[in-house]
Amino acid sequence: MGQVIQIDEARIRDHLGEMVRGTVEEALNAMLDAEADRLCGAGRYERSEGRKDTRAGSYERS
């Protein structure tokens, strides 16, 4: 019963900062992927007749 719980606020703040950063990164990447899908007319690695562009920027060479 003599044990005391100690909270390290700096570690909690750092951990929360990492969680928020990770969540924002995932959300932005999902939005960018969705926009690329829309602009290309196909999803990543998807082949379709209506595909307008390639996601990696490749093009026909002469």
PDB file of C-alpha atoms in Angstrom, residues 13-39:
ATOM      1  CA  ARG A  13       3.222  14.698 -24.161  1.00  0.00           C
ATOM      2  CA  ASP A  14       5.905  13.196 -26.422  1.00  0.00           C
ATOM      3  CA  HIS A  15       3.878  10.044 -26.971  1.00  0.00           C
ATOM      4  CA  LEU A  16       0.735  12.025 -27.784  1.00  0.00           C
ATOM      5  CA  GLY A  17       2.732  14.193 -30.192  1.00  0.00           C
ATOM      6  CA  GLU A  18       3.981  11.081 -32.001  1.00  0.00           C
ATOM      7  CA  MET A  19       0.446   9.675 -32.166  1.00  0.00           C
ATOM      8  CA  VAL A  20      -0.958  12.911 -33.588  1.00  0.00           C
ATOM      9  CA  ARG A  21       1.885  13.174 -36.123  1.00  0.00           C
ATOM     10  CA  GLY A  22       1.310   9.592 -37.242  1.00  0.00           C
ATOM     11  CA  THR A  23      -2.446  10.079 -37.538  1.00  0.00           C
ATOM     12  CA  VAL A  24      -2.056  13.281 -39.556  1.00  0.00           C
ATOM     13  CA  GLU A  25       0.490  11.587 -41.834  1.00  0.00           C
ATOM     14  CA  GLU A  26      -1.861   8.649 -42.473  1.00  0.00           C
ATOM     15  CA  ALA A  27      -4.788  10.979 -43.196  1.00  0.00           C
ATOM     16  CA  LEU A  28      -2.768  13.136 -45.614  1.00  0.00           C
ATOM     17  CA  ASN A  29      -1.391  10.086 -47.429  1.00  0.00           C
ATOM     18  CA  ALA A  30      -4.908   8.644 -47.793  1.00  0.00           C
ATOM     19  CA  MET A  31      -6.158  11.959 -49.210  1.00  0.00           C
ATOM     20  CA  LEU A  32      -3.222  12.175 -51.650  1.00  0.00           C
ATOM     21  CA  ASP A  33      -3.783   8.568 -52.771  1.00  0.00           C
ATOM     22  CA  ALA A  34      -7.484   9.243 -53.333  1.00  0.00           C
ATOM     23  CA  GLU A  35      -6.670  12.356 -55.373  1.00  0.00           C
ATOM     24  CA  ALA A  36      -4.107  10.433 -57.454  1.00  0.00           C
ATOM     25  CA  ASP A  37      -6.698   7.693 -58.090  1.00  0.00           C
ATOM     26  CA  ARG A  38      -9.194  10.306 -59.234  1.00  0.00           C
ATOM     27  CA  LEU A  39      -6.720  12.124 -61.475  1.00  0.00           C
TER      28      LEU A  39
END
